[in-house]
Structure formats: C-alpha cells, structure tokens
C-alpha cells in the first residue's frame, strides 16, 4: 500500500470521495491514457502472431472499455476476412479499415489492413476515436497516410545534449547502448506509432562522423530493434566528410570512385546491422558543414552518390536545401532556391530534397518556401521545427498546428489550386516518394516535451504528416480530449487557448512580417539591435532594416527581388504592399513608419498595437486556464499556470525591449495611452544568458 493511501484512510477519508483532478499527473502518458474502466477480458482474435499484431492487441487490452464486442485484428490475406478484402484494397501498406461486421454470425469489430502496420494504426485510430467521444457502435474508419515518410529529426548529440532541445537531455543514452535498452525507448516508439510517425533520424544534422563507426552502428541497431515492431525505421544524419575522417581518404569529392566505394561499403555495413535501415539525412555546405560544393561538385552529385550507396537496400537520402553562405551577397531568403532550382530533374529517384517551411529559418511566421512547386521533377520533403527555438522554447504556450497548416494550405500559384500540401504529399506531380520531417521537441524530461502543451505540437506534426489536409483546430480538439478527457468545457477552453497562441508569439516577438529579431546564438529573448556579428545575415538588423524613415526588407524588384522566385500570380501579390497580406508586409517591403494600414492606423501605431495584443493574449490564456483549475489534475495544471506566468513576463520583455529599440531608431513617441517600456534600451541590451538551454556546440 502506498503511504498516502494509508494516511488518507487513517484520517478517515474515503478515497472514492477524492476528486480525480487532485491526483498527480506528471504527463508521462502523453495523449495515451487508458480508459478508466478498461478491461483485459475483451474477446480479441488475431490473424497472426507477428510482434506488431501482438502490440495492437496489447493496446486494445489496455484501453478498450468494458462491454466491447469481439474484436478481430486481421491482415487482408487472412482467410477469415476474405469477404472484406476488397474494402482493404487501395489502402497501401499502412492504411486501415475499422468497422463492425458480421463474422461467423457474430457482430465483430474488424480492424484490418494490408499489413500489420495498418492494423496497428487502425487500432490507435479506434482508440483515438473512442477517447475523443466516438461511440463504439457507430465506428467506421478508413484511412491511408497521404505522406510516405513521416519522420522526426532529432538534433541529438552523442554526448547527450540536444541542439535546440528544451526538454532535457537526449532520450538516447548512447553510453549504455546497445546493451541497455531503456524501456522508455518502447514508450517513445509507441507514442509515435499512435500518431502515425514511421521514421526517426537519431542524430543531429550537424553530424559527427563517429555515428558511422561500428560501435555507434551497433547502438543505432539496438534502437532499431526496439522501434521495428512499432513500424518505425531508423535513419542517420551523416557528415559528408566522413570518408576523410573515418576512412583516411584525402577527399570527400562525390565524383571520386574511392569516395563512392567508401560510402557503399559503409552502407553495406549499416544494412548488415539494420536490415530495414531507412537511409541518410544530410546537411551539406550549410553553416560550416562540409559538402560537395567544397569540391566544385553540385548538391545533386553529393546526394546521388549517397543514394547509390543505399539504393540496393531500398534506402533513401533526404538532402537538405537549407543552404546559405556568408560569401554570397544575395538575400539569404533567395539562396536555397538559387542553388537548388536549377538541379530539378537531376536527383536520383531515391532522393528527397528536404526544404524548411520558409526560406529563412523556422521563424514564428514565414511565407512558404519558394521551392515548393518550383521543382516539379523532384520530391520535396517539408521540414517543420516542432521544438520551439524561435517561439519561446519549452516555456511558452504556442500551438504550432496553425503554423504548419498555414504553410501546407498556401497556394503555390504554379498550377491552379495547387497547395504546398499537394507538393508535399506527391499528388501535384504523382511522386511516389513523399515525406514530412519535424525537428523533435522530445527529451528526457518526465513529460517528454518540456510542457504538457508542447506535447500537442509533437501530436499535431504526426497527425498532419499522415493527413496534411486536417485542420489545426480539429487536431487541437482531439489532442485536448485525449490529453485531458472529454469534458466539453475543458476541450473548448484548451482549444481556444491553443488556436491563437502562435499568433500571440508572432505579435510579441515580430509582428507584420518581421523576422529573425532574437538574441544571438542561444536565440533566447529579443535582440533586434544586434548588428556586429561576423556574418551579415546573422544580424537582426540585416532582416528588419529599420532606420529613421522606415522598416522592413524590400524583396520586390526594387530590392532583392525575392518575390520573383514565386509563381507569377503569387509574385504579383507580394510585389505590392497593398496586395501583400499584412501579416507578411515587412517581410517583402520596406515602408515608412507613417505608411497607412488597412485599419487607418500608421504602420508604427499598428506595430505597437500588435505587441500589446500579443502580451494581452497571454494574460487571456492565464484567465482561461484559471477557469480549468477544478477540472485538471493539480500537477499539470500548476506547471502550466507557472509557465504561463513566465510567458507573460517574457512576452512583456520582448515587447518592451523591441519598442525601446524601435523608438531609438525612429525617434517617435508611443501612441497616446500606450504603456512605456519598463526599462531603457541599455538595460535590455545588457541582458546576458550564457547558460540558456539548447545551444549549438
Ligand atoms: C537553425 C538552428 C541551428 C541548426 C540549423 C539547421 O539555429 O542550430 O543547425 O537551423 O537547421 O535554426 O541546420
């Protein structure tokens, strides 16, 4: 008996009378909460004994409510479900069908797929449906993923630190692997499977060659063994110069046969240890990483050489388009397009080019990357950042669903109606190889993501990778129900808080299309004044270009002409301030402080109003969260409440520091009635945070 129970009964309290919200909940269970009255005696039949089918059965036993009708888990080949084979056709390897049918004269809940993974995904879809209020007798689900590779990118280092990680150390304990397989690896795989994620890149894109040595291959293989039954493949980030560092070669030139042979042998070695190894992720010629350009070879030369090394094993290469060089005076927002667009059609068919959602770098808001739709002969994999490097780390509540869907729903303009999602899911050009990558926000914190609400971003990424056409609001509602239960007040309130939360971060950090205003290196807090960094495009002043007369980056034909990289109809929209959405105004235009906005306010007044709106939104979230205190368990409620207090403080800091700086540049007073910054600019400039988490090293 646990001590507190003894204590409670000793003082004569009945446990049954204690409200459940008073119980501690550390968030470890994520959105996978067993139903209160689950029973283990459900009648479940399986069409086979594969580990994956057994896991599906385990999930049902853990969570199905009492009184459930008999359940049949079956792959399409099972004779018992011959009559339904047709319904399963067309669902691919991973799709599922969940329906009540009559089998041998009994009403049975059938969970079917062409393969085991489809059955597992169908199981999780059923449990999700039930946890979000669906009724067992009305269940009818049929779905197949629209995107083939649904992959987390861990920026985890071999020493256990995580670049841009805000939820503790890396989950992977490289030191005790491969011998010790932490049970948490299984829980990680299970959580991912429950939202359809089917791949994980284990190590940082700023990769060490050591990941490719025999001991580390063995460690990766141990993780792959744990993940396999959950349908998750392992991938590795590779350092392009590994043939020099590990192989003793004099060059890593992709056109050199000895280099290609080294990679081929390395790939063979990996596949001996991990027969279903997914392939390589590569950051090359970007932010100091080595790459084919060092030898005058192209990104396609590099990607295709690696693709050849894994091809016979069924592997793929994800080659990142996140490139820009300090030696290139071109607008940073243009450089990836300039480099990659001419390579369209030259990549091997097992290469995906991985493109960040926007052209700079995961800012709170960016217009969609101009490469989407512009490389029709190349599968483009979209890369989102789930970890909130630029959106308040783990402490700020910022639901990223609206950021993800805003990009996915954007019209590329290259074909009538074509969206970024159409490009990503392959429907635009009928690419079979498709993918979505999310930079993970997962660490060893007990609640995995540093806060309960950050779990929603992991969840939303998985759900959208499966179906990029889902709405951010429907995902938020489902997550809220799975995470906090089906009380409508809780779901409505939590969803309301979440839906405007990302916009609030935009408002208090960089409204109206401003971007890259954060402090240097750790990226914690404001630094719009920074102008002394070695690389021009690392300075916030490079991006906002504010002076006494105006603010914003002119990307029209009069400026860098970045607009010209978009399809003509989109370029026309962005070419004029009048037609550019105000949310992206200063991304594309340099405008006078007195520029008249749609509201009738001047640009300066509008900017100030946005900062205030952002801070107010956080205060509003605090009030809403307070109303849920009686309905949420104490531990998760309190941590969230405390984090909202931190967020409110930091939102005000961002606002005040930014306004103090803009005023020092434009020499304008604040509009009447607006609260002045708490301190003068020098106070904000003097803030130092040498030990902020998640730094690159
Ligand atoms: C930036 C991060 C940096 C990453 C880089 C990347 O600040 O740590 O290495 O992106 O994506 O956002 O390669």
mmCIF file with all atom_site columns, N, CA and C in Angstrom, residues 582-617:
data_model
loop_
_atom_site.group_PDB
_atom_site.id
_atom_site.type_symbol
_atom_site.label_atom_id
_atom_site.label_alt_id
_atom_site.label_comp_id
_atom_site.label_asym_id
_atom_site.label_entity_id
_atom_site.label_seq_id
_atom_site.pdbx_PDB_ins_code
_atom_site.Cartn_x
_atom_site.Cartn_y
_atom_site.Cartn_z
_atom_site.occupancy
_atom_site.B_iso_or_equiv
_atom_site.pdbx_formal_charge
_atom_site.auth_seq_id
_atom_site.auth_comp_id
_atom_site.auth_asym_id
_atom_site.auth_atom_id
_atom_site.pdbx_PDB_model_num
ATOM 1   N N  . UNK A 1 582 ? -1.086 41.668 -44.597 1.00 0.00 ? 582 UNK A N  1
ATOM 2   C CA . UNK A 1 582 ? -0.376 42.487 -43.600 1.00 0.00 ? 582 UNK A CA 1
ATOM 3   C C  . UNK A 1 582 ? 0.529  41.649 -42.710 1.00 0.00 ? 582 UNK A C  1
ATOM 4   N N  . UNK A 1 583 ? 0.144  40.388 -42.522 1.00 0.00 ? 583 UNK A N  1
ATOM 5   C CA . UNK A 1 583 ? 0.959  39.518 -41.670 1.00 0.00 ? 583 UNK A CA 1
ATOM 6   C C  . UNK A 1 583 ? 2.354  39.302 -42.258 1.00 0.00 ? 583 UNK A C  1
ATOM 7   N N  . UNK A 1 584 ? 2.552  39.605 -43.544 1.00 0.00 ? 584 UNK A N  1
ATOM 8   C CA . UNK A 1 584 ? 3.865  39.398 -44.174 1.00 0.00 ? 584 UNK A CA 1
ATOM 9   C C  . UNK A 1 584 ? 4.421  40.683 -44.776 1.00 0.00 ? 584 UNK A C  1
ATOM 10  N N  . UNK A 1 585 ? 3.824  41.780 -44.396 1.00 0.00 ? 585 UNK A N  1
ATOM 11  C CA . UNK A 1 585 ? 4.130  43.058 -45.039 1.00 0.00 ? 585 UNK A CA 1
ATOM 12  C C  . UNK A 1 585 ? 5.619  43.395 -45.032 1.00 0.00 ? 585 UNK A C  1
ATOM 13  N N  . UNK A 1 586 ? 6.220  43.338 -43.841 1.00 0.00 ? 586 UNK A N  1
ATOM 14  C CA . UNK A 1 586 ? 7.602  43.815 -43.725 1.00 0.00 ? 586 UNK A CA 1
ATOM 15  C C  . UNK A 1 586 ? 8.618  42.741 -44.124 1.00 0.00 ? 586 UNK A C  1
ATOM 16  N N  . UNK A 1 587 ? 8.116  41.552 -44.398 1.00 0.00 ? 587 UNK A N  1
ATOM 17  C CA . UNK A 1 587 ? 8.985  40.520 -44.991 1.00 0.00 ? 587 UNK A CA 1
ATOM 18  C C  . UNK A 1 587 ? 9.322  40.924 -46.426 1.00 0.00 ? 587 UNK A C  1
ATOM 19  N N  . UNK A 1 588 ? 8.348  41.543 -47.092 1.00 0.00 ? 588 UNK A N  1
ATOM 20  C CA . UNK A 1 588 ? 8.523  41.862 -48.515 1.00 0.00 ? 588 UNK A CA 1
ATOM 21  C C  . UNK A 1 588 ? 8.749  43.338 -48.811 1.00 0.00 ? 588 UNK A C  1
ATOM 22  N N  . UNK A 1 589 ? 8.456  44.198 -47.834 1.00 0.00 ? 589 UNK A N  1
ATOM 23  C CA . UNK A 1 589 ? 8.502  45.632 -48.156 1.00 0.00 ? 589 UNK A CA 1
ATOM 24  C C  . UNK A 1 589 ? 9.207  46.436 -47.089 1.00 0.00 ? 589 UNK A C  1
ATOM 25  N N  . UNK A 1 590 ? 9.919  47.453 -47.552 1.00 0.00 ? 590 UNK A N  1
ATOM 26  C CA . UNK A 1 590 ? 10.465 48.457 -46.638 1.00 0.00 ? 590 UNK A CA 1
ATOM 27  C C  . UNK A 1 590 ? 9.542  49.662 -46.736 1.00 0.00 ? 590 UNK A C  1
ATOM 28  N N  . UNK A 1 591 ? 8.927  50.032 -45.607 1.00 0.00 ? 591 UNK A N  1
ATOM 29  C CA . UNK A 1 591 ? 7.877  51.051 -45.662 1.00 0.00 ? 591 UNK A CA 1
ATOM 30  C C  . UNK A 1 591 ? 8.119  52.144 -44.641 1.00 0.00 ? 591 UNK A C  1
ATOM 31  N N  . UNK A 1 592 ? 7.622  53.350 -44.957 1.00 0.00 ? 592 UNK A N  1
ATOM 32  C CA . UNK A 1 592 ? 7.756  54.430 -43.982 1.00 0.00 ? 592 UNK A CA 1
ATOM 33  C C  . UNK A 1 592 ? 6.953  54.156 -42.720 1.00 0.00 ? 592 UNK A C  1
ATOM 34  N N  . UNK A 1 593 ? 7.409  54.675 -41.624 1.00 0.00 ? 593 UNK A N  1
ATOM 35  C CA . UNK A 1 593 ? 6.714  54.449 -40.350 1.00 0.00 ? 593 UNK A CA 1
ATOM 36  C C  . UNK A 1 593 ? 5.278  54.983 -40.404 1.00 0.00 ? 593 UNK A C  1
ATOM 37  N N  . UNK A 1 594 ? 5.056  55.958 -41.304 1.00 0.00 ? 594 UNK A N  1
ATOM 38  C CA . UNK A 1 594 ? 3.715  56.539 -41.413 1.00 0.00 ? 594 UNK A CA 1
ATOM 39  C C  . UNK A 1 594 ? 2.846  55.838 -42.445 1.00 0.00 ? 594 UNK A C  1
ATOM 40  N N  . UNK A 1 595 ? 3.338  54.773 -43.025 1.00 0.00 ? 595 UNK A N  1
ATOM 41  C CA . UNK A 1 595 ? 2.544  54.036 -44.025 1.00 0.00 ? 595 UNK A CA 1
ATOM 42  C C  . UNK A 1 595 ? 1.151  53.743 -43.460 1.00 0.00 ? 595 UNK A C  1
ATOM 43  N N  . UNK A 1 596 ? 0.137  53.996 -44.247 1.00 0.00 ? 596 UNK A N  1
ATOM 44  C CA . UNK A 1 596 ? -1.244 53.819 -43.789 1.00 0.00 ? 596 UNK A CA 1
ATOM 45  C C  . UNK A 1 596 ? -1.655 52.348 -43.891 1.00 0.00 ? 596 UNK A C  1
ATOM 46  N N  . UNK A 1 597 ? -2.109 51.781 -42.830 1.00 0.00 ? 597 UNK A N  1
ATOM 47  C CA . UNK A 1 597 ? -2.534 50.383 -42.824 1.00 0.00 ? 597 UNK A CA 1
ATOM 48  C C  . UNK A 1 597 ? -4.035 50.299 -43.090 1.00 0.00 ? 597 UNK A C  1
ATOM 49  N N  . UNK A 1 598 ? -4.519 49.104 -43.350 1.00 0.00 ? 598 UNK A N  1
ATOM 50  C CA . UNK A 1 598 ? -5.946 48.929 -43.650 1.00 0.00 ? 598 UNK A CA 1
ATOM 51  C C  . UNK A 1 598 ? -6.822 49.483 -42.521 1.00 0.00 ? 598 UNK A C  1
ATOM 52  N N  . UNK A 1 599 ? -6.332 49.391 -41.315 1.00 0.00 ? 599 UNK A N  1
ATOM 53  C CA . UNK A 1 599 ? -7.107 49.869 -40.157 1.00 0.00 ? 599 UNK A CA 1
ATOM 54  C C  . UNK A 1 599 ? -7.230 51.384 -40.115 1.00 0.00 ? 599 UNK A C  1
ATOM 55  N N  . UNK A 1 600 ? -6.423 52.077 -40.923 1.00 0.00 ? 600 UNK A N  1
ATOM 56  C CA . UNK A 1 600 ? -6.380 53.537 -40.851 1.00 0.00 ? 600 UNK A CA 1
ATOM 57  C C  . UNK A 1 600 ? -5.242 54.034 -39.961 1.00 0.00 ? 600 UNK A C  1
ATOM 58  N N  . UNK A 1 601 ? -4.670 53.125 -39.168 1.00 0.00 ? 601 UNK A N  1
ATOM 59  C CA . UNK A 1 601 ? -3.530 53.494 -38.330 1.00 0.00 ? 601 UNK A CA 1
ATOM 60  C C  . UNK A 1 601 ? -2.268 53.604 -39.166 1.00 0.00 ? 601 UNK A C  1
ATOM 61  N N  . UNK A 1 602 ? -1.270 54.282 -38.605 1.00 0.00 ? 602 UNK A N  1
ATOM 62  C CA . UNK A 1 602 ? 0.039  54.251 -39.268 1.00 0.00 ? 602 UNK A CA 1
ATOM 63  C C  . UNK A 1 602 ? 0.696  52.904 -38.953 1.00 0.00 ? 602 UNK A C  1
ATOM 64  N N  . UNK A 1 603 ? 1.696  52.602 -39.765 1.00 0.00 ? 603 UNK A N  1
ATOM 65  C CA . UNK A 1 603 ? 2.454  51.363 -39.533 1.00 0.00 ? 603 UNK A CA 1
ATOM 66  C C  . UNK A 1 603 ? 3.001  51.324 -38.097 1.00 0.00 ? 603 UNK A C  1
ATOM 67  N N  . UNK A 1 604 ? 3.540  52.430 -37.628 1.00 0.00 ? 604 UNK A N  1
ATOM 68  C CA . UNK A 1 604 ? 4.111  52.479 -36.272 1.00 0.00 ? 604 UNK A CA 1
ATOM 69  C C  . UNK A 1 604 ? 3.025  52.182 -35.231 1.00 0.00 ? 604 UNK A C  1
ATOM 70  N N  . UNK A 1 605 ? 1.873  52.803 -35.377 1.00 0.00 ? 605 UNK A N  1
ATOM 71  C CA . UNK A 1 605 ? 0.793  52.567 -34.410 1.00 0.00 ? 605 UNK A CA 1
ATOM 72  C C  . UNK A 1 605 ? 0.348  51.095 -34.451 1.00 0.00 ? 605 UNK A C  1
ATOM 73  N N  . UNK A 1 606 ? 0.283  50.580 -35.654 1.00 0.00 ? 606 UNK A N  1
ATOM 74  C CA . UNK A 1 606 ? -0.176 49.192 -35.817 1.00 0.00 ? 606 UNK A CA 1
ATOM 75  C C  . UNK A 1 606 ? 0.826  48.209 -35.188 1.00 0.00 ? 606 UNK A C  1
ATOM 76  N N  . UNK A 1 607 ? 2.093  48.501 -35.416 1.00 0.00 ? 607 UNK A N  1
ATOM 77  C CA . UNK A 1 607 ? 3.141  47.642 -34.854 1.00 0.00 ? 607 UNK A CA 1
ATOM 78  C C  . UNK A 1 607 ? 3.011  47.599 -33.322 1.00 0.00 ? 607 UNK A C  1
ATOM 79  N N  . UNK A 1 608 ? 2.872  48.765 -32.736 1.00 0.00 ? 608 UNK A N  1
ATOM 80  C CA . UNK A 1 608 ? 2.747  48.852 -31.281 1.00 0.00 ? 608 UNK A CA 1
ATOM 81  C C  . UNK A 1 608 ? 1.516  48.069 -30.820 1.00 0.00 ? 608 UNK A C  1
ATOM 82  N N  . UNK A 1 609 ? 0.421  48.232 -31.553 1.00 0.00 ? 609 UNK A N  1
ATOM 83  C CA . UNK A 1 609 ? -0.821 47.538 -31.167 1.00 0.00 ? 609 UNK A CA 1
ATOM 84  C C  . UNK A 1 609 ? -0.629 46.019 -31.206 1.00 0.00 ? 609 UNK A C  1
ATOM 85  N N  . UNK A 1 610 ? 0.141  45.545 -32.186 1.00 0.00 ? 610 UNK A N  1
ATOM 86  C CA . UNK A 1 610 ? 0.386  44.092 -32.252 1.00 0.00 ? 610 UNK A CA 1
ATOM 87  C C  . UNK A 1 610 ? 1.181  43.613 -31.040 1.00 0.00 ? 610 UNK A C  1
ATOM 88  N N  . UNK A 1 611 ? 2.200  44.353 -30.675 1.00 0.00 ? 611 UNK A N  1
ATOM 89  C CA . UNK A 1 611 ? 2.966  43.934 -29.486 1.00 0.00 ? 611 UNK A CA 1
ATOM 90  C C  . UNK A 1 611 ? 2.038  43.826 -28.276 1.00 0.00 ? 611 UNK A C  1
ATOM 91  N N  . UNK A 1 612 ? 1.163  44.835 -28.131 1.00 0.00 ? 612 UNK A N  1
ATOM 92  C CA . UNK A 1 612 ? 0.247  44.816 -26.976 1.00 0.00 ? 612 UNK A CA 1
ATOM 93  C C  . UNK A 1 612 ? -0.739 43.662 -27.075 1.00 0.00 ? 612 UNK A C  1
ATOM 94  N N  . UNK A 1 613 ? -1.203 43.418 -28.282 1.00 0.00 ? 613 UNK A N  1
ATOM 95  C CA . UNK A 1 613 ? -2.152 42.322 -28.468 1.00 0.00 ? 613 UNK A CA 1
ATOM 96  C C  . UNK A 1 613 ? -1.521 40.987 -28.061 1.00 0.00 ? 613 UNK A C  1
ATOM 97  N N  . UNK A 1 614 ? -0.253 40.809 -28.421 1.00 0.00 ? 614 UNK A N  1
ATOM 98  C CA . UNK A 1 614 ? 0.438  39.565 -28.067 1.00 0.00 ? 614 UNK A CA 1
ATOM 99  C C  . UNK A 1 614 ? 0.513  39.373 -26.558 1.00 0.00 ? 614 UNK A C  1
ATOM 100 N N  . UNK A 1 615 ? 0.899  40.436 -25.854 1.00 0.00 ? 615 UNK A N  1
ATOM 101 C CA . UNK A 1 615 ? 1.011  40.347 -24.391 1.00 0.00 ? 615 UNK A CA 1
ATOM 102 C C  . UNK A 1 615 ? -0.377 40.088 -23.784 1.00 0.00 ? 615 UNK A C  1
ATOM 103 N N  . UNK A 1 616 ? -1.386 40.798 -24.309 1.00 0.00 ? 616 UNK A N  1
ATOM 104 C CA . UNK A 1 616 ? -2.748 40.620 -23.779 1.00 0.00 ? 616 UNK A CA 1
ATOM 105 C C  . UNK A 1 616 ? -3.246 39.192 -23.972 1.00 0.00 ? 616 UNK A C  1
ATOM 106 N N  . UNK A 1 617 ? -2.874 38.591 -25.090 1.00 0.00 ? 617 UNK A N  1
ATOM 107 C CA . UNK A 1 617 ? -3.345 37.231 -25.352 1.00 0.00 ? 617 UNK A CA 1
ATOM 108 C C  . UNK A 1 617 ? -2.835 36.277 -24.273 1.00 0.00 ? 617 UNK A C  1
#
